[in-house]
PDB file of C-alpha atoms in Angstrom:
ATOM      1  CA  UNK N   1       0.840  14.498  43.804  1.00  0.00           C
ATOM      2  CA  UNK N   2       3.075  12.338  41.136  1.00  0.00           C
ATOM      3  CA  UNK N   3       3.470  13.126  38.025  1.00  0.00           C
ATOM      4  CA  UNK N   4       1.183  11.388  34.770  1.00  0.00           C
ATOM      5  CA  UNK N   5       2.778   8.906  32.278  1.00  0.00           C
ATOM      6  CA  UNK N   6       1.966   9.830  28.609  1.00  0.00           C
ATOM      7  CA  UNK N   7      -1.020   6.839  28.738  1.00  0.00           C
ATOM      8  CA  UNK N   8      -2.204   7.720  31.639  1.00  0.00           C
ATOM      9  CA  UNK N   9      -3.164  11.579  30.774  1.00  0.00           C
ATOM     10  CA  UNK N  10      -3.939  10.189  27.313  1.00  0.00           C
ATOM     11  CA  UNK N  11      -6.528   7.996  28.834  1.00  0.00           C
ATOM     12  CA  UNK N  12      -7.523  10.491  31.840  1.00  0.00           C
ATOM     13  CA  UNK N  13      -8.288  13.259  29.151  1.00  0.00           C
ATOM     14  CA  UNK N  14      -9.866  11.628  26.580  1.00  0.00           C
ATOM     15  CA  UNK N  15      -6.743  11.879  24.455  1.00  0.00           C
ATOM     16  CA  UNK N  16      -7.302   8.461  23.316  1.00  0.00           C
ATOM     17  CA  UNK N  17     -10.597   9.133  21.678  1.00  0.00           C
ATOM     18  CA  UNK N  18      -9.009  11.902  19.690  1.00  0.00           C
ATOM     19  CA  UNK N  19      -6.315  10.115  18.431  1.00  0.00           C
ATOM     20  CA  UNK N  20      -8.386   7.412  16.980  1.00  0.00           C
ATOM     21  CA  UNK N  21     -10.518   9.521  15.469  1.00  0.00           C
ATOM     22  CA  UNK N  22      -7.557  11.296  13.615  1.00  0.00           C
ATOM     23  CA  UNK N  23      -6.302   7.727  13.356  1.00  0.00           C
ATOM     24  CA  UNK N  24      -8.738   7.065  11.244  1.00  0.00           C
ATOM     25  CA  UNK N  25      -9.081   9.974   8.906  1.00  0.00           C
ATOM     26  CA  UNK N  26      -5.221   9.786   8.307  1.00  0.00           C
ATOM     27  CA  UNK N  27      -5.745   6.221   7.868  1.00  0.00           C
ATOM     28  CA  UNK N  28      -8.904   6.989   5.255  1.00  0.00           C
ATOM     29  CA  UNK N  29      -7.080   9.582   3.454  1.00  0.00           C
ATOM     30  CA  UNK N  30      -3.775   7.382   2.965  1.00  0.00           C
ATOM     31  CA  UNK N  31      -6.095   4.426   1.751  1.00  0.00           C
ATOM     32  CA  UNK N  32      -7.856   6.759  -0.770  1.00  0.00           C
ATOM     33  CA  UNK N  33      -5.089   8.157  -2.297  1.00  0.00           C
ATOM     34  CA  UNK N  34      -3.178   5.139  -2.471  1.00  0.00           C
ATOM     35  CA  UNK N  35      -5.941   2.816  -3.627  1.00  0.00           C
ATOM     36  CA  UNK N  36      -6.535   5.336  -6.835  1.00  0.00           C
ATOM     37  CA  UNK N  37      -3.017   5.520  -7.511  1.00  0.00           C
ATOM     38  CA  UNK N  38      -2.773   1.562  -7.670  1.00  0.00           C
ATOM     39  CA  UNK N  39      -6.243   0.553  -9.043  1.00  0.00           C
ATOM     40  CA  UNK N  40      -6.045   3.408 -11.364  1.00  0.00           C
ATOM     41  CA  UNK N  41      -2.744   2.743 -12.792  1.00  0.00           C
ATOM     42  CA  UNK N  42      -3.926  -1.367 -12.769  1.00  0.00           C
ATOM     43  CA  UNK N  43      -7.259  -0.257 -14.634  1.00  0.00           C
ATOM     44  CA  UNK N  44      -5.080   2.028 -17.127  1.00  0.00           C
ATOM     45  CA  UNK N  45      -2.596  -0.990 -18.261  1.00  0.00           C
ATOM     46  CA  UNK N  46      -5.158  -2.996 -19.605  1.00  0.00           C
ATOM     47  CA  UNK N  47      -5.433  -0.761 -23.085  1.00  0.00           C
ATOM     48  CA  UNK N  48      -7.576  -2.280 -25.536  1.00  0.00           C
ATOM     49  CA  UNK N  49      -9.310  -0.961 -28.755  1.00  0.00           C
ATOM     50  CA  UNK N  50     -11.336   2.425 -28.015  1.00  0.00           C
ATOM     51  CA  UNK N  51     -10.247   3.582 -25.351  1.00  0.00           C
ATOM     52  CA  UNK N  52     -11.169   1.109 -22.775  1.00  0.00           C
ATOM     53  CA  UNK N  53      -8.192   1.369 -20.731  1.00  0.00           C
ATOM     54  CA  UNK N  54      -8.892   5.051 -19.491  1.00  0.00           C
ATOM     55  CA  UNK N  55     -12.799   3.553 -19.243  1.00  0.00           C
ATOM     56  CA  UNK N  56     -10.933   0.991 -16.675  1.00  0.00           C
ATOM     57  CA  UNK N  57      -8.849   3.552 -15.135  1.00  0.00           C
ATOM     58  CA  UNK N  58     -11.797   5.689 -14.144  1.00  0.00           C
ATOM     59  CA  UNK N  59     -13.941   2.902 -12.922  1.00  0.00           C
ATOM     60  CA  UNK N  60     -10.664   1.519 -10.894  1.00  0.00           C
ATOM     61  CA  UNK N  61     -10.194   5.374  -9.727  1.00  0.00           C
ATOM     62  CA  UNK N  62     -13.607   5.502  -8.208  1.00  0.00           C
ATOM     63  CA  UNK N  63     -13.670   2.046  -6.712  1.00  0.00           C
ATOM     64  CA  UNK N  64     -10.094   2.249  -5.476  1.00  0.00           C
ATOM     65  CA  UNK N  65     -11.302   5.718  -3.344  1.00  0.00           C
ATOM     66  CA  UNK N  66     -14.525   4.301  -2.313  1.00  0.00           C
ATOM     67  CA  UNK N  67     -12.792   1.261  -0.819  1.00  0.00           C
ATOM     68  CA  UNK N  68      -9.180   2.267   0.128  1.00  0.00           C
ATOM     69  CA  UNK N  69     -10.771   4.687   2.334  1.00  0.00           C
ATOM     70  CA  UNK N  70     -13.152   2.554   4.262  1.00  0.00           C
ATOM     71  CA  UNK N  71     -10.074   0.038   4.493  1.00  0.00           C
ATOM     72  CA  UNK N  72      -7.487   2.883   5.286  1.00  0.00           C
ATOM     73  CA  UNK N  73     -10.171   4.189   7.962  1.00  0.00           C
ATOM     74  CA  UNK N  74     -10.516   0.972   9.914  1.00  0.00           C
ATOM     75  CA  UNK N  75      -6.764   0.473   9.729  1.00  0.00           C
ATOM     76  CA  UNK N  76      -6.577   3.928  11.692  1.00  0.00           C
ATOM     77  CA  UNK N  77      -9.044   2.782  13.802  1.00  0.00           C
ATOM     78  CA  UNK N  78      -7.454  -1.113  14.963  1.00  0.00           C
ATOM     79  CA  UNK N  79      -3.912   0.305  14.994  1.00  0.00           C
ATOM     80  CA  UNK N  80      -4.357   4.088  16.047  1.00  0.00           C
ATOM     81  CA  UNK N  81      -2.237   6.878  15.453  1.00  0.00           C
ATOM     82  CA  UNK N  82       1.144   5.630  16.157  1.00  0.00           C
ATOM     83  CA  UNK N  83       1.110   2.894  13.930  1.00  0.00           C
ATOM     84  CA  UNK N  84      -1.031   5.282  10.972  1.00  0.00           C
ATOM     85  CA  UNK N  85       1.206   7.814  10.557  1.00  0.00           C
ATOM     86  CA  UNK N  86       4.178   4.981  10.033  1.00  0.00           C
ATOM     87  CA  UNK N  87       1.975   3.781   7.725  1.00  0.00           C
ATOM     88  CA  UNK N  88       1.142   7.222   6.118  1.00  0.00           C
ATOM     89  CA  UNK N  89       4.537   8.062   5.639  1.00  0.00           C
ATOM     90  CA  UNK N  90       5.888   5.223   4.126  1.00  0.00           C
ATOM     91  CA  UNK N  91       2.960   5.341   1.963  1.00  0.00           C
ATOM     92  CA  UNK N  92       3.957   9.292   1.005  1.00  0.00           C
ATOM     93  CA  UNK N  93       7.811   8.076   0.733  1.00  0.00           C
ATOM     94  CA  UNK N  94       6.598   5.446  -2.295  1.00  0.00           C
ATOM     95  CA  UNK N  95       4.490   8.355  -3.611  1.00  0.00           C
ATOM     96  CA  UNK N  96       7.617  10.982  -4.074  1.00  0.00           C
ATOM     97  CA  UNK N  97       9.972   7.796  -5.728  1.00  0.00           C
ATOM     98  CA  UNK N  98      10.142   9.162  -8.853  1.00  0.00           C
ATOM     99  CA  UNK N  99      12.062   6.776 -10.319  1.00  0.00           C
ATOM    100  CA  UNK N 100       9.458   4.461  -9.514  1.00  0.00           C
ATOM    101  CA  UNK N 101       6.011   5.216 -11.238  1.00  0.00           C
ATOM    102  CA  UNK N 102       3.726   2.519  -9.583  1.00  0.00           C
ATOM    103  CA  UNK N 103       3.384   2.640  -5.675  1.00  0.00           C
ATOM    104  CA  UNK N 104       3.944  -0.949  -3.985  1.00  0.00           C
TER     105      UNK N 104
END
């Protein structure tokens, strides 16, 4: 009896399925996060008389959840979990830059 390659007892135990299911809730909570961080903060600069710039920011908030984590989901699910948790922590890395306030 020979020892299994990584792949093979990934795809022998169903390890792949599991990984692209926490693929994609990595992936959906990294696009949620960073989507209200960017649309909020894009919704916010526009200002304006009464208060309309926070009234952007919380639309942009809610949009920028909504569809950063359907987007960040099916990026977890095309790339799986290798490839999402590069993505997840480069994403946390221009979250902690406090020098910069607006993640790229």
């Amino acid at each position: 009896m020979r020892e299994l390659q990584l792949f093979e007892i990934d795809n022998v135990s169903g390890g792949s399925f599991f990984s692209t299911v926490g693929a994609m809730i990595l992936g959906g909570l990294a696009g949620a996060t960073t989507g209200m961080m960017k649309v909020g903060i894009a919704g916010g600069n526009t200002g304006g008389i009464l208060g309309v710039g926070v009234i952007g920011a919380l639309v942009g908030v809610a949009l920028g959840l909504t569809f950063g984590a359907i987007q960040g989901g099916m990026y977890g699910l095309v790339n799986d979990w290798d490839k999402t948790v590069e993505l997840f922590n480069n994403l946390t890395e221009q979250w902690m830059d406090l020098l910069n306030n607006n993640p790229k």
